[in-house]
Coordinates of C-alpha atoms in Angstrom, one line a residue:
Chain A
X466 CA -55.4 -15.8 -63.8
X467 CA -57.2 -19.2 -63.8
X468 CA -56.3 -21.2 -66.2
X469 CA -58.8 -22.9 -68.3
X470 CA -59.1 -25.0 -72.3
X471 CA -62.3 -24.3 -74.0
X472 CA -62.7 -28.2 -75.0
X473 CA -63.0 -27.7 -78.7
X474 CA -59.5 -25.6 -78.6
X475 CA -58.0 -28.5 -76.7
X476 CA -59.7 -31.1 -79.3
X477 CA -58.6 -28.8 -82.6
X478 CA -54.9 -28.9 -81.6
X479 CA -54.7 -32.0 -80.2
X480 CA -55.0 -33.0 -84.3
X481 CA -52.4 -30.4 -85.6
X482 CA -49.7 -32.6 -86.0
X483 CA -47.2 -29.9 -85.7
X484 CA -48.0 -28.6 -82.5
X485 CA -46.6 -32.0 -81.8
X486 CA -43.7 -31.9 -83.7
X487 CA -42.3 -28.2 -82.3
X488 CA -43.5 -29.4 -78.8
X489 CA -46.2 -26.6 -78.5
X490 CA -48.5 -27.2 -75.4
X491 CA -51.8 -25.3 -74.8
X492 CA -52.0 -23.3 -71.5
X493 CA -55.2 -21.0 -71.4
X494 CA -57.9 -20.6 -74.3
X495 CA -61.1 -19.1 -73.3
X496 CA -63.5 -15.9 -73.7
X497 CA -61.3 -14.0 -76.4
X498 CA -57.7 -15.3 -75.2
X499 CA -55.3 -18.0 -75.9
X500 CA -52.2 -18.9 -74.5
X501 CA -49.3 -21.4 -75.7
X502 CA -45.7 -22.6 -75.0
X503 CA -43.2 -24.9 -75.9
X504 CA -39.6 -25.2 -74.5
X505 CA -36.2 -24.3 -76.5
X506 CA -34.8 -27.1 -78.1
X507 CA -31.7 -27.5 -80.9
X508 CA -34.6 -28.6 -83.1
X509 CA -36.2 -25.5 -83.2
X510 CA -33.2 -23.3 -83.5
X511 CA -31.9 -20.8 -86.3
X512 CA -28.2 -20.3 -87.6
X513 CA -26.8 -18.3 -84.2
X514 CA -28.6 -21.0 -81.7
X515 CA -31.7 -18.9 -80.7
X516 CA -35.6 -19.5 -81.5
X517 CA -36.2 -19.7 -85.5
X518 CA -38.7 -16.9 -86.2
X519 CA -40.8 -19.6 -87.6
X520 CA -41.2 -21.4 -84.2
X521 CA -42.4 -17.6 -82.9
X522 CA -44.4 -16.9 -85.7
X523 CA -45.7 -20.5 -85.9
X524 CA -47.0 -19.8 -82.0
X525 CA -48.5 -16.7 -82.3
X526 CA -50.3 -17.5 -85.3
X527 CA -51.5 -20.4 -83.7
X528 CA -52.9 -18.7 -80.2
X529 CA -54.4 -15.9 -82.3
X530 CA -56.6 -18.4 -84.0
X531 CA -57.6 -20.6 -80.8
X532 CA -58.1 -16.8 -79.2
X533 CA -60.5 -16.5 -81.9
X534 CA -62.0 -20.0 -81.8
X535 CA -62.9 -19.2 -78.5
X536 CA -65.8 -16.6 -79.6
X537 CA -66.7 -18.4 -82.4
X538 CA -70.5 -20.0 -82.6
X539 CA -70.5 -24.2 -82.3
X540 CA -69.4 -26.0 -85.5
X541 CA -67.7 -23.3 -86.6
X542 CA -63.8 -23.6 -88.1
X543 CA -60.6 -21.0 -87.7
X544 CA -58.8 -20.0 -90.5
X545 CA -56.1 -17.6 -90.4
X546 CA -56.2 -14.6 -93.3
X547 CA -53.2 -13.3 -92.8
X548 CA -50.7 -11.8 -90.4
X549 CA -47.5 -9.3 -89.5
X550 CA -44.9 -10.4 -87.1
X551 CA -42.3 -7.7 -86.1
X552 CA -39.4 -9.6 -84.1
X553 CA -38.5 -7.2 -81.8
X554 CA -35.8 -8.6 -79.6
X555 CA -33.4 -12.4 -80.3
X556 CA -35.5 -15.5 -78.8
X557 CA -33.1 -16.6 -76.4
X558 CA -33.3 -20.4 -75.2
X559 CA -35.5 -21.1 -72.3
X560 CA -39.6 -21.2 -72.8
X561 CA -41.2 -19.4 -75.5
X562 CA -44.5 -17.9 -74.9
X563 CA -47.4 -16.4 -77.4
X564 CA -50.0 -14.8 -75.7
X565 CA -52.7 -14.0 -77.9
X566 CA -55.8 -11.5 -77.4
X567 CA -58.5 -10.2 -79.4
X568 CA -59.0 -7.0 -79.6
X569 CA -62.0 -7.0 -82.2
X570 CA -64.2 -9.8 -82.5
X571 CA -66.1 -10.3 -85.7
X572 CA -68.9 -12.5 -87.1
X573 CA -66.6 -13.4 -90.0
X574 CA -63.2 -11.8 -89.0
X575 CA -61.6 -10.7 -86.0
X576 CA -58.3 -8.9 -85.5
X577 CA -56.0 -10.4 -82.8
X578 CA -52.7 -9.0 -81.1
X579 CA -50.1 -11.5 -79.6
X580 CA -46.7 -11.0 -78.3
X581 CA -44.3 -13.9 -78.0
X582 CA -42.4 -14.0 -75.2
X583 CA -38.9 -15.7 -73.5
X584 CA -38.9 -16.9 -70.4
X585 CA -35.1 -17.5 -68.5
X586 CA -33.7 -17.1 -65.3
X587 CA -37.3 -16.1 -63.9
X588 CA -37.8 -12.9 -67.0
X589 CA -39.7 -12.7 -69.4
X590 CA -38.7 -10.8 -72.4
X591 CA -41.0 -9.6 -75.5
X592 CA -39.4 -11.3 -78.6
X593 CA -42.0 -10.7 -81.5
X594 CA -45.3 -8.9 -82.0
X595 CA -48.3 -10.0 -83.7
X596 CA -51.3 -8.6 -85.5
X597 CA -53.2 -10.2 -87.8
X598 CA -57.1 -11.3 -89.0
X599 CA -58.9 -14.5 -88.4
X600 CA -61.6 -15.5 -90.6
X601 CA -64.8 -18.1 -88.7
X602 CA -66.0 -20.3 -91.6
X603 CA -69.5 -21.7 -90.7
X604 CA -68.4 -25.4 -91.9
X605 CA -65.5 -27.0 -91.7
X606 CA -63.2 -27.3 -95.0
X607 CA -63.0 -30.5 -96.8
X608 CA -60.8 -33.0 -96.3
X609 CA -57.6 -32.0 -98.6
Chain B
X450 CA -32.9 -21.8 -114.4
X451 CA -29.9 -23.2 -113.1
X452 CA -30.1 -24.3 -109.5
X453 CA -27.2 -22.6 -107.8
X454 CA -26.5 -22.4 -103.9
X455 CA -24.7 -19.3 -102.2
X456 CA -22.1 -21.4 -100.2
X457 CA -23.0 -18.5 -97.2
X458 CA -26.4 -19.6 -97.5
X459 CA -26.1 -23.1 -97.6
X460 CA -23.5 -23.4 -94.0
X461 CA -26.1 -20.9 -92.4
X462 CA -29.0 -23.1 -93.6
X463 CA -27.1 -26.0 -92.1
X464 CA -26.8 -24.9 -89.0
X465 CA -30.9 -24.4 -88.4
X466 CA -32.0 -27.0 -86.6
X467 CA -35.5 -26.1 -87.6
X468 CA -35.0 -26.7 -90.9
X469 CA -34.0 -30.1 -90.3
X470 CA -37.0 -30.5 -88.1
X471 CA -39.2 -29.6 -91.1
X472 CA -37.3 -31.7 -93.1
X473 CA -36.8 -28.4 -95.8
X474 CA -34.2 -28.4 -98.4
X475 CA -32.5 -25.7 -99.8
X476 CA -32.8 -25.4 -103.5
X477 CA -31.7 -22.0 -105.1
X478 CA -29.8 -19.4 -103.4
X479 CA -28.3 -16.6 -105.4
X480 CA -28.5 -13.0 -106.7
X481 CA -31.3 -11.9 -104.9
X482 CA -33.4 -15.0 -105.0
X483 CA -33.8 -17.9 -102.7
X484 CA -36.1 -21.2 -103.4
X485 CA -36.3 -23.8 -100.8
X486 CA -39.0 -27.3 -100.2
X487 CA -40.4 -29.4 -98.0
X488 CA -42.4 -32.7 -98.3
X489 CA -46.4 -33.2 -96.6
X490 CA -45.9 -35.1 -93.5
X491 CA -48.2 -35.7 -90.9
X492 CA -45.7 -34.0 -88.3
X493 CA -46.6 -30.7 -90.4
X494 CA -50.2 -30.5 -90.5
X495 CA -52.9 -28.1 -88.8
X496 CA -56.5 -29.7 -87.4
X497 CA -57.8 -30.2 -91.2
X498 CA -54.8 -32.2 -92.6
X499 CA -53.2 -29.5 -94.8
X500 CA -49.6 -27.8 -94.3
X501 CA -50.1 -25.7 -91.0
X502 CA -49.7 -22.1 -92.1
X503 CA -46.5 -21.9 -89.6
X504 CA -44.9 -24.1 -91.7
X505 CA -45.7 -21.6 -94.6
X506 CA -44.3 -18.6 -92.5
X507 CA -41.0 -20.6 -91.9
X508 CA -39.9 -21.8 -95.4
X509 CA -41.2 -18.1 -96.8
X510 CA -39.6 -15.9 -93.4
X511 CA -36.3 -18.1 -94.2
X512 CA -36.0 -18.4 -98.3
X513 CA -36.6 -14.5 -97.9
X514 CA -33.8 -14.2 -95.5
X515 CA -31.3 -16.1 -97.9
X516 CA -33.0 -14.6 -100.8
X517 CA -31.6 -10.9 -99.2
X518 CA -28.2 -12.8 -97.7
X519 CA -27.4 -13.4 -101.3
X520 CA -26.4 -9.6 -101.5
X521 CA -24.9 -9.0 -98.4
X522 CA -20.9 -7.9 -98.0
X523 CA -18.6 -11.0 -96.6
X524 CA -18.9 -11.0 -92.9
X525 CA -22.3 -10.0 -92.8
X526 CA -25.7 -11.8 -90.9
X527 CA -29.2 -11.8 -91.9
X528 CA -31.7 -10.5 -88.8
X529 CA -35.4 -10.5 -90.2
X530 CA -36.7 -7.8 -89.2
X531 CA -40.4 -8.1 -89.8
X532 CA -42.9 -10.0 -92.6
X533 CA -46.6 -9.9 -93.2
X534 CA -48.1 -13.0 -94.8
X535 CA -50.9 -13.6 -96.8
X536 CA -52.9 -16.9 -96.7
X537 CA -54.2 -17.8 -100.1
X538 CA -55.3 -20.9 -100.7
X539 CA -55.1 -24.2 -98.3
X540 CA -51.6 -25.8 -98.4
X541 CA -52.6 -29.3 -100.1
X542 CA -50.3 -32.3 -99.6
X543 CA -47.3 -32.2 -101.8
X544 CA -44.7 -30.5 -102.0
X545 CA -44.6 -27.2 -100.4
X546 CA -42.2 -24.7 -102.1
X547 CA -41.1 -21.0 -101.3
X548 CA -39.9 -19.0 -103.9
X549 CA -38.4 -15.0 -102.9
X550 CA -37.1 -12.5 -104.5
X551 CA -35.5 -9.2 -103.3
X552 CA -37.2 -6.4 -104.6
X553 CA -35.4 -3.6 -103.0
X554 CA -32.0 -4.2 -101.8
X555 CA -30.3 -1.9 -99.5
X556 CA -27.3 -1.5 -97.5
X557 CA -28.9 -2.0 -94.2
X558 CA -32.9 -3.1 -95.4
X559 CA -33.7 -4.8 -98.2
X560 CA -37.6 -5.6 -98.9
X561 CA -38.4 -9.2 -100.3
X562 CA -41.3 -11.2 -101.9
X563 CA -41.9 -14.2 -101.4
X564 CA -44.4 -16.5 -102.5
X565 CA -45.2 -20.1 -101.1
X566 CA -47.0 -23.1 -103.3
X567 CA -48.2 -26.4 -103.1
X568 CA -47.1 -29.0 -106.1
X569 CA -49.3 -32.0 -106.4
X570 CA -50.2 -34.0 -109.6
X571 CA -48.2 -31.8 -111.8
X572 CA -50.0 -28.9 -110.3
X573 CA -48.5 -25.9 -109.0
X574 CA -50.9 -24.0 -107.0
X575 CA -50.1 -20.5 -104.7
X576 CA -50.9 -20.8 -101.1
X577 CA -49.3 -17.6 -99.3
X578 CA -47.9 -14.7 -100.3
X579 CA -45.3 -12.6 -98.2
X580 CA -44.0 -9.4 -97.9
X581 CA -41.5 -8.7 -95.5
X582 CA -38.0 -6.6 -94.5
X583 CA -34.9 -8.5 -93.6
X584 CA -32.0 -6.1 -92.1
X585 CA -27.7 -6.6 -92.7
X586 CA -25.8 -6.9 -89.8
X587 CA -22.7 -6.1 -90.1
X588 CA -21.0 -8.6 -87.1
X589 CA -22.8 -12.0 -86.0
X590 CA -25.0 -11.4 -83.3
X591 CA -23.3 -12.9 -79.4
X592 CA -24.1 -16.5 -79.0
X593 CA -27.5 -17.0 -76.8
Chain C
X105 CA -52.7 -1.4 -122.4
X106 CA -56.0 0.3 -123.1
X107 CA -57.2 1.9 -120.2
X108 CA -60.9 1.1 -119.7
X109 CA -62.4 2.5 -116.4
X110 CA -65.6 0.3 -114.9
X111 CA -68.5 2.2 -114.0
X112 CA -69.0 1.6 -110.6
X113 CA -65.5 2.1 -109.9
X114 CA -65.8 5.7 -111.6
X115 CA -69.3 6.6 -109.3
X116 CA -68.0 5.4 -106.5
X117 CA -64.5 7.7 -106.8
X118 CA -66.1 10.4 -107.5
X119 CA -68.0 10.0 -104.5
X120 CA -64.5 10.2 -102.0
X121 CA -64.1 13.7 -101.2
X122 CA -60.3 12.8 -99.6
X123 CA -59.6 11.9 -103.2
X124 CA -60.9 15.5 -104.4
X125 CA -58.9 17.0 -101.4
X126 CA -55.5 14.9 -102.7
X127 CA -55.9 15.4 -106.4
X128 CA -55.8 11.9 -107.1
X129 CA -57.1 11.0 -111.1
X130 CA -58.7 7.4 -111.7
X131 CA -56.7 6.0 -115.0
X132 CA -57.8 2.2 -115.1
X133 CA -60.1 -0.1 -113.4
X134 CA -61.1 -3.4 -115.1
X135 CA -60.6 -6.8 -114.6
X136 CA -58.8 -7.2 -111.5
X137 CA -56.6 -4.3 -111.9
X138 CA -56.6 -0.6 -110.9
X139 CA -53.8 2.4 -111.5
X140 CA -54.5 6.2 -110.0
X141 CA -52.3 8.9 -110.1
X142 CA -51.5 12.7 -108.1
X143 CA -48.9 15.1 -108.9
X144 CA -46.8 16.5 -106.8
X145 CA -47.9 19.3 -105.1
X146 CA -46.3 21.3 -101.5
X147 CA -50.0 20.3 -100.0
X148 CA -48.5 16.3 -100.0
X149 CA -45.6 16.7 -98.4
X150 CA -43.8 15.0 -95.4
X151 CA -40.8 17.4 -93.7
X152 CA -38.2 17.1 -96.2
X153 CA -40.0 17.9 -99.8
X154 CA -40.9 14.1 -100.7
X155 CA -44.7 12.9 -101.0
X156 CA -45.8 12.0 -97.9
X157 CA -46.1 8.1 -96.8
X158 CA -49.8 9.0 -96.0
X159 CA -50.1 9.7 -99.7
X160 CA -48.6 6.7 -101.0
X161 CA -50.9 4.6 -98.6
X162 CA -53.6 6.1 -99.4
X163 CA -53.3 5.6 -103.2
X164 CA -52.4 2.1 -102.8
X165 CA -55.5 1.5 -100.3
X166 CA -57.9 3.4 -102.9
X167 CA -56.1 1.3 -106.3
X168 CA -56.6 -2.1 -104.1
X169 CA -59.8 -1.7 -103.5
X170 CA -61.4 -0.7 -106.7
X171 CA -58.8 -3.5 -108.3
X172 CA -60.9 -5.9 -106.1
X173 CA -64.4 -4.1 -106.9
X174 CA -64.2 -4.7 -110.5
X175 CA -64.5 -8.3 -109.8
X176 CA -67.0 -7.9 -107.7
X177 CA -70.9 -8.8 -107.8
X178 CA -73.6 -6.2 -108.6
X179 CA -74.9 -4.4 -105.9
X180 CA -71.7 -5.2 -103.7
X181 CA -69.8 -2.8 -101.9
X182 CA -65.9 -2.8 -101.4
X183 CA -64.1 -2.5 -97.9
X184 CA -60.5 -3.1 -96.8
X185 CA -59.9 -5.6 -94.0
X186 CA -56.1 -4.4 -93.7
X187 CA -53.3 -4.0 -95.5
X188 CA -49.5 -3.5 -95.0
X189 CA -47.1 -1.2 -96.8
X190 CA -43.0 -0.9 -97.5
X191 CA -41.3 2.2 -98.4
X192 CA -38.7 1.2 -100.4
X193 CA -37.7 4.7 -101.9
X194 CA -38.3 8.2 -101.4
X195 CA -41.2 9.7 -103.1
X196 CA -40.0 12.4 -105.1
X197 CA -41.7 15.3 -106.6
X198 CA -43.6 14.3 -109.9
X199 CA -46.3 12.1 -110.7
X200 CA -47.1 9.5 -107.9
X201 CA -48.9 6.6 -109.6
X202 CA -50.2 3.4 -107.6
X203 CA -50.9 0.1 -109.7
X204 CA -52.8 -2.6 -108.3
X205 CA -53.7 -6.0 -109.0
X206 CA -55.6 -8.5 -107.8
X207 CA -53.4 -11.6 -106.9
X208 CA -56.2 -14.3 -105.4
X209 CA -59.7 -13.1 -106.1
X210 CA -62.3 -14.4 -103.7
X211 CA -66.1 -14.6 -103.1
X212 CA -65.9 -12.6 -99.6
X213 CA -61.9 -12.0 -99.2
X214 CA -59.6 -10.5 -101.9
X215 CA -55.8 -10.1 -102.0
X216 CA -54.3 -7.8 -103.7
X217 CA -51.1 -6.3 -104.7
X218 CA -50.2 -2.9 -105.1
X219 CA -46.7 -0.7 -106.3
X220 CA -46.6 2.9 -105.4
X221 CA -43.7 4.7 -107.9
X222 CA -42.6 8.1 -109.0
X223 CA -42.5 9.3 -112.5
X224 CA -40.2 12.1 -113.0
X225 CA -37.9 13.2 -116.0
X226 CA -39.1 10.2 -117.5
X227 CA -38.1 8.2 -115.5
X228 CA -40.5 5.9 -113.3
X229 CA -39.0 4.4 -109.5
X230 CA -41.5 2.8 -107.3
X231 CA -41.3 4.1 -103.6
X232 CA -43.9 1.7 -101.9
X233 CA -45.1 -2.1 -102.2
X234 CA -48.4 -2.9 -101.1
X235 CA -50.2 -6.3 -99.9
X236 CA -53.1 -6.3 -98.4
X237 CA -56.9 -7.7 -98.1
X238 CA -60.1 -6.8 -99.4
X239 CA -63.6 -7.4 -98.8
X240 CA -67.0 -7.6 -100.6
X241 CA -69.8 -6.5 -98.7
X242 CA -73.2 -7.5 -100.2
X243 CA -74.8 -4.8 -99.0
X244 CA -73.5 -1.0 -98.5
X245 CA -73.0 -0.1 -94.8
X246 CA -75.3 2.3 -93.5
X247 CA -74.8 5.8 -93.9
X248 CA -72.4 7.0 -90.8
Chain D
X700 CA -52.1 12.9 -68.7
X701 CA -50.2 15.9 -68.9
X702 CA -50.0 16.8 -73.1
X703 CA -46.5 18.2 -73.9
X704 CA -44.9 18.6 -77.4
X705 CA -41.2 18.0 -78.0
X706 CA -40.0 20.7 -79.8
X707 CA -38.2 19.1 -82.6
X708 CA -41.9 16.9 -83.4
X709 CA -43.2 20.5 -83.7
X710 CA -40.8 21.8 -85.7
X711 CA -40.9 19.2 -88.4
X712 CA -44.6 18.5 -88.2
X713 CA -45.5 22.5 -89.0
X714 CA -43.4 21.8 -92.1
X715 CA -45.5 18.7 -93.4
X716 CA -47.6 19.6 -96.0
X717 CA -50.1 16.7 -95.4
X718 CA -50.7 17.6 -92.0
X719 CA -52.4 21.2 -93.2
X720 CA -54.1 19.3 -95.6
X721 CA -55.8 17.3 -93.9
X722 CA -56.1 19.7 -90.8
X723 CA -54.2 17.9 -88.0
X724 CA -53.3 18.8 -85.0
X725 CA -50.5 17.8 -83.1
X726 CA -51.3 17.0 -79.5
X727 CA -49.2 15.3 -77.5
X728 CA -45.5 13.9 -78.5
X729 CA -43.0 12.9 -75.4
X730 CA -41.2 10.3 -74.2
X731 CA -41.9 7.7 -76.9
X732 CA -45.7 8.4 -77.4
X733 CA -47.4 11.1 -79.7
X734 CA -50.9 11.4 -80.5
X735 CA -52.8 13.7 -82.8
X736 CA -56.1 14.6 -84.2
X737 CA -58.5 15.7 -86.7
X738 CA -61.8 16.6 -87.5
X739 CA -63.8 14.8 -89.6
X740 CA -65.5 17.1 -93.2
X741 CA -66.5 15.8 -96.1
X742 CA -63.0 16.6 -97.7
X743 CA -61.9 13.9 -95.8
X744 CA -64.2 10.4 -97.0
X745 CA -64.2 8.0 -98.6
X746 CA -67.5 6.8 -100.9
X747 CA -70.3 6.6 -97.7
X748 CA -68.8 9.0 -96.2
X749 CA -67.4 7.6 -92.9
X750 CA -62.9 9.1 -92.8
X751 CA -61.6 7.3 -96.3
X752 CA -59.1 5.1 -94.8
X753 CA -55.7 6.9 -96.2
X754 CA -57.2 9.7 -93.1
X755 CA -56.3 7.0 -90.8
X756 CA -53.1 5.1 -92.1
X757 CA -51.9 8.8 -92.7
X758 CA -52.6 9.9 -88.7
X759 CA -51.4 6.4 -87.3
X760 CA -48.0 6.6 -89.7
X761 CA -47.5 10.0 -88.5
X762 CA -48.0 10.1 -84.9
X763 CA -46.1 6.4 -85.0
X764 CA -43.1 7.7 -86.4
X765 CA -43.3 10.8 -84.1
X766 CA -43.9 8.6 -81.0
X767 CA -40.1 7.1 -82.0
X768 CA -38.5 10.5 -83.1
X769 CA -39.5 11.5 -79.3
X770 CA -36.7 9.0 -78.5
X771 CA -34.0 9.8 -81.2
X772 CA -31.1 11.4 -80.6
X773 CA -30.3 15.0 -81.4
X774 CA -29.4 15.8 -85.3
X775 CA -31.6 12.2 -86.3
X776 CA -34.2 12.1 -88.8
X777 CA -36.9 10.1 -88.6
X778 CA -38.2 7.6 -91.7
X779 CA -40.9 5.1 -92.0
X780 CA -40.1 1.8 -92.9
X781 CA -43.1 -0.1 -93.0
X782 CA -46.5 -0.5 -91.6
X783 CA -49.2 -2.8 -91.0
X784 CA -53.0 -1.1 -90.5
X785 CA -56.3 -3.4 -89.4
X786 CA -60.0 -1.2 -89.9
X787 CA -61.7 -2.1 -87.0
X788 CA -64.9 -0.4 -87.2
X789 CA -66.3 2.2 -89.6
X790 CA -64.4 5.7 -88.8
X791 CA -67.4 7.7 -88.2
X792 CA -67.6 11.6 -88.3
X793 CA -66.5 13.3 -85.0
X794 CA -62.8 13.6 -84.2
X795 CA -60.1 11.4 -85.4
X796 CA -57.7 10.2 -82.8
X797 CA -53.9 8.5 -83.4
X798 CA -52.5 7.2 -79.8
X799 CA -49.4 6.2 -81.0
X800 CA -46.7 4.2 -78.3
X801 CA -43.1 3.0 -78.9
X802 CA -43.2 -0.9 -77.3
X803 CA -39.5 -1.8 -78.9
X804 CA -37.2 1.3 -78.7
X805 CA -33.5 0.8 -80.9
X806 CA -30.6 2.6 -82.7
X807 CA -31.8 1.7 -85.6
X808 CA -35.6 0.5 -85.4
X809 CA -38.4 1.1 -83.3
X810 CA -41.3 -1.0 -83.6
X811 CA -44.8 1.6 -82.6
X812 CA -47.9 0.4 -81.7
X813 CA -50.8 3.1 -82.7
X814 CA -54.8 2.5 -82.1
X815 CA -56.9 5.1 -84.2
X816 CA -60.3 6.3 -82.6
X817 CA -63.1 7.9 -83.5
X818 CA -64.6 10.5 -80.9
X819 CA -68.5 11.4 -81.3
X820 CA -71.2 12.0 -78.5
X821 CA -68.8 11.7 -76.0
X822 CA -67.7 8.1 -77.0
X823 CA -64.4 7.0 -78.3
X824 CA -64.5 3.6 -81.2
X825 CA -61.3 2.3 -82.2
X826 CA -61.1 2.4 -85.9
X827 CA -58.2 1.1 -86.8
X828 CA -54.8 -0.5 -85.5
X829 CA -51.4 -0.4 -86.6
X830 CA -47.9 -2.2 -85.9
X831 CA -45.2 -0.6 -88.0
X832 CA -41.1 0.1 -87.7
X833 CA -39.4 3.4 -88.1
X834 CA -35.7 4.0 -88.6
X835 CA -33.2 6.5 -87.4
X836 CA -31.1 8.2 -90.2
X837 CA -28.7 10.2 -88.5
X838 CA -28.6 12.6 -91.3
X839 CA -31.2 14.1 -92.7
X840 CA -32.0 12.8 -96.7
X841 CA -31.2 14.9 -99.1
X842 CA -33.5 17.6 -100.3
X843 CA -36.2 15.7 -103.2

C-alpha cells in the first residue's frame, strides 16, 4: 500500500485540537479509506494500564469520518451520526491502530467499518470493531 | 440529589490516566448511576471548535462503566463490552456532562443509558445519547 | 393517554404485509410517539418457547419509524438508517408491545428510542431497548 | 465452498417458530460461519414493498448467533445479546441472503459480523450489515 493524505483530510485534523492532545497522527486517507495511530502512553490509559476504550473509540470514529471525507464533493463537511464499538480484545500498550473503510458510500450518509488494532513485538492484534454512519453536510456548520 | 461517590469508583477513576488527560471529574457514582464533567478546552475540540465526539464517547463509555460498577460484588472489575452512540446535537463550549443509568443489571451484563450534555449560559442542552453493555468480571484482568 | 393514531401512519401499516404475516396491531401514533403490539403465538418463536429476537426487532424498527413519521412533512416518506438493539430479558409468551419515542427530532435525521416489554398476568417486563436513526425521505423510493 | 450443517444448528433452528414463518432456510452453519436464506413474497414487506427490514435484522440475528453456536461447546445454548444493523440499499425482491462470520470467538461472548444480500437477475446487493455479540449459557433457560 502507498501511502497517501487527501490535503483537505490532512488540513481538517490538523485543526482538531484533540488529535493533538491523545497524540493521533494521520497515516493514509484517500479514495474511501483512512488510516490513524498514536502510540501508548500513561495519559491515555484506563484503570488496569491498557488503552482507555475512549482513545480506541476516539480513533476509529475519527478515521471512519476522514474515510468518508475522502468521497465527499469539495466544500463539503464530515459529521459523524452515530456509531457501535464492540471491544473485542484488552488494548495492550504499544501503537494503536484504526483502520477505517467504507463499505457504502452515500450522497448524504455512508456506512463505514473500522477495526482498531495493537501493534507489539512486531503483532498486530484486533482490539475493537467499528460500524457506524457518517453524514456529508454541503456547508460547513457555524462557528459554535 | 445528593452527590455521592462509590469509593470503588472513585480509586478506579483515579487510576485512568485518560481521565486526567481530559481533565474529567467524577461527580456522582452510586446505585446504578454514575455522572461525571469536563470543561471546553481547546485540547478537546474537533475541526469546527466544538467538543470532538471522542471526547463524548469517553466520559459516556466511562460514567456507564461506573454507573454499572456501582452494583457489582466486592472484588469485581468493569470490562465494557460494547456501546452504540448517538450524536445529537453539536457539543457547544461549556461544560460537557455525562449522566448514566443502569437499566438492566445483571450478574454478568448489565445494559446502561447514558446521555451526554453541554451546559452553557444556564442552558442544559443533550448532545449524545448512548446505549451500551458493560460485563462483571469477577478477578482483575493481568497487568498489560 | 388517549391513543390517537395519524393517518398516514395507519395507510402506510396497512400497506406492510410482514406486519399482516406477524400479527402486529397499530395502538398509537402521534406526535413523536408510536406503540404496537402482537401476541404470542408458536409462529414467533425462537428454540426455547420465548418470542423471537427477530420479533422484538422488528416491532421496535416498525414503532421508531412511524414515531419519527408523525413528525414528518407531507408527502415524506420514512426510512431507517440503522438502529441497534439490547435484550435485556426474555420475551415471554403474552402480549409483546414496543413503545417508541422520538428523542431529537430532525429535518433529515431522527433519533429515536424504543422499549420492547412483555405483558403477561398483568404484569408488564420489557425484554429489549432500542436506539436507533431515522430518516425522512421527501420523496417515496421507487417501486422495487 | 462446501455447505455443511452442524447438527445441533439444525436441530434448534427446525424448532424456531420464526424461521417457518418467514420461510427460511438454513444453508450453511460450520466452523463459526452460518448463512441462510429466503425468498422474498409479499408476506414479507414493508410499505413499498421492498423485504420490511425486521426480514433482515431477523435473518442477520439468526444466522449471527448460529455462526457462534458453531463454536460452543457441547450442552451450551446460545443467546443474543445485542446487535447493531446499517440498511445499505433497498432489499429488493429475489432471495434474501445472511452471511454471517464469527471475527472475536470467547467463553462467554462472540462478537459476529453478518452482511445481508439481496439476490435478483443473477446479482447479489448488500442490504444491510450487522456487528452484534452473542453469549454462551451453558444451560439451557428455562422453559417461558
Amino acid at each position: 500500500m502507498d501511502f497517501e493524505i487527501d490535503p483537505r483530510v490532512d488540513a481538517s485534523f490538523a485543526r482538531q485540537g484533540f488529535m493533538d492532545l491523545i497524540g493521533a497522527r494521520l497515516i493514509h486517507a484517500k479514495a474511501g479509506r483512512c488510516v490513524m495511530e498514536t502510540a501508548w502512553s500513561e495519559r491515555l490509559t484506563q484503570q488496569h494500564g491498557y488503552f482507555h476504550a475512549g482513545v480506541s473509540a476516539t480513533l476509529a470514529d475519527n478515521a471512519a469520518g476522514y474515510a468518508a471525507y475522502t468521497l465527499m464533493p469539495e466544500g463539503a463537511s464530515v459529521l459523524t451520526v452515530e456509531f457501535k464499538l464492540n471491544l473485542t480484545n484488552p488494548a495492550r500498550p504499544g501503537l494503536l491502530r484504526a483502520d477505517a473503510q467504507v463499505i457504502k458510500p452515500g450522497r448524504t450518509l455512508s456506512v463505514v467499518r473500522c477495526t482498531v488494532s495493537t501493534l507489539a513485538d512486531g503483532k498486530e492484534t484486533p482490539c475493537a470493531e467499528f460500524l457506524g454512519t457518517i453524514m456529508t453536510l454541503l456547508q460547513a456548520p457555524p462557528p459554535p
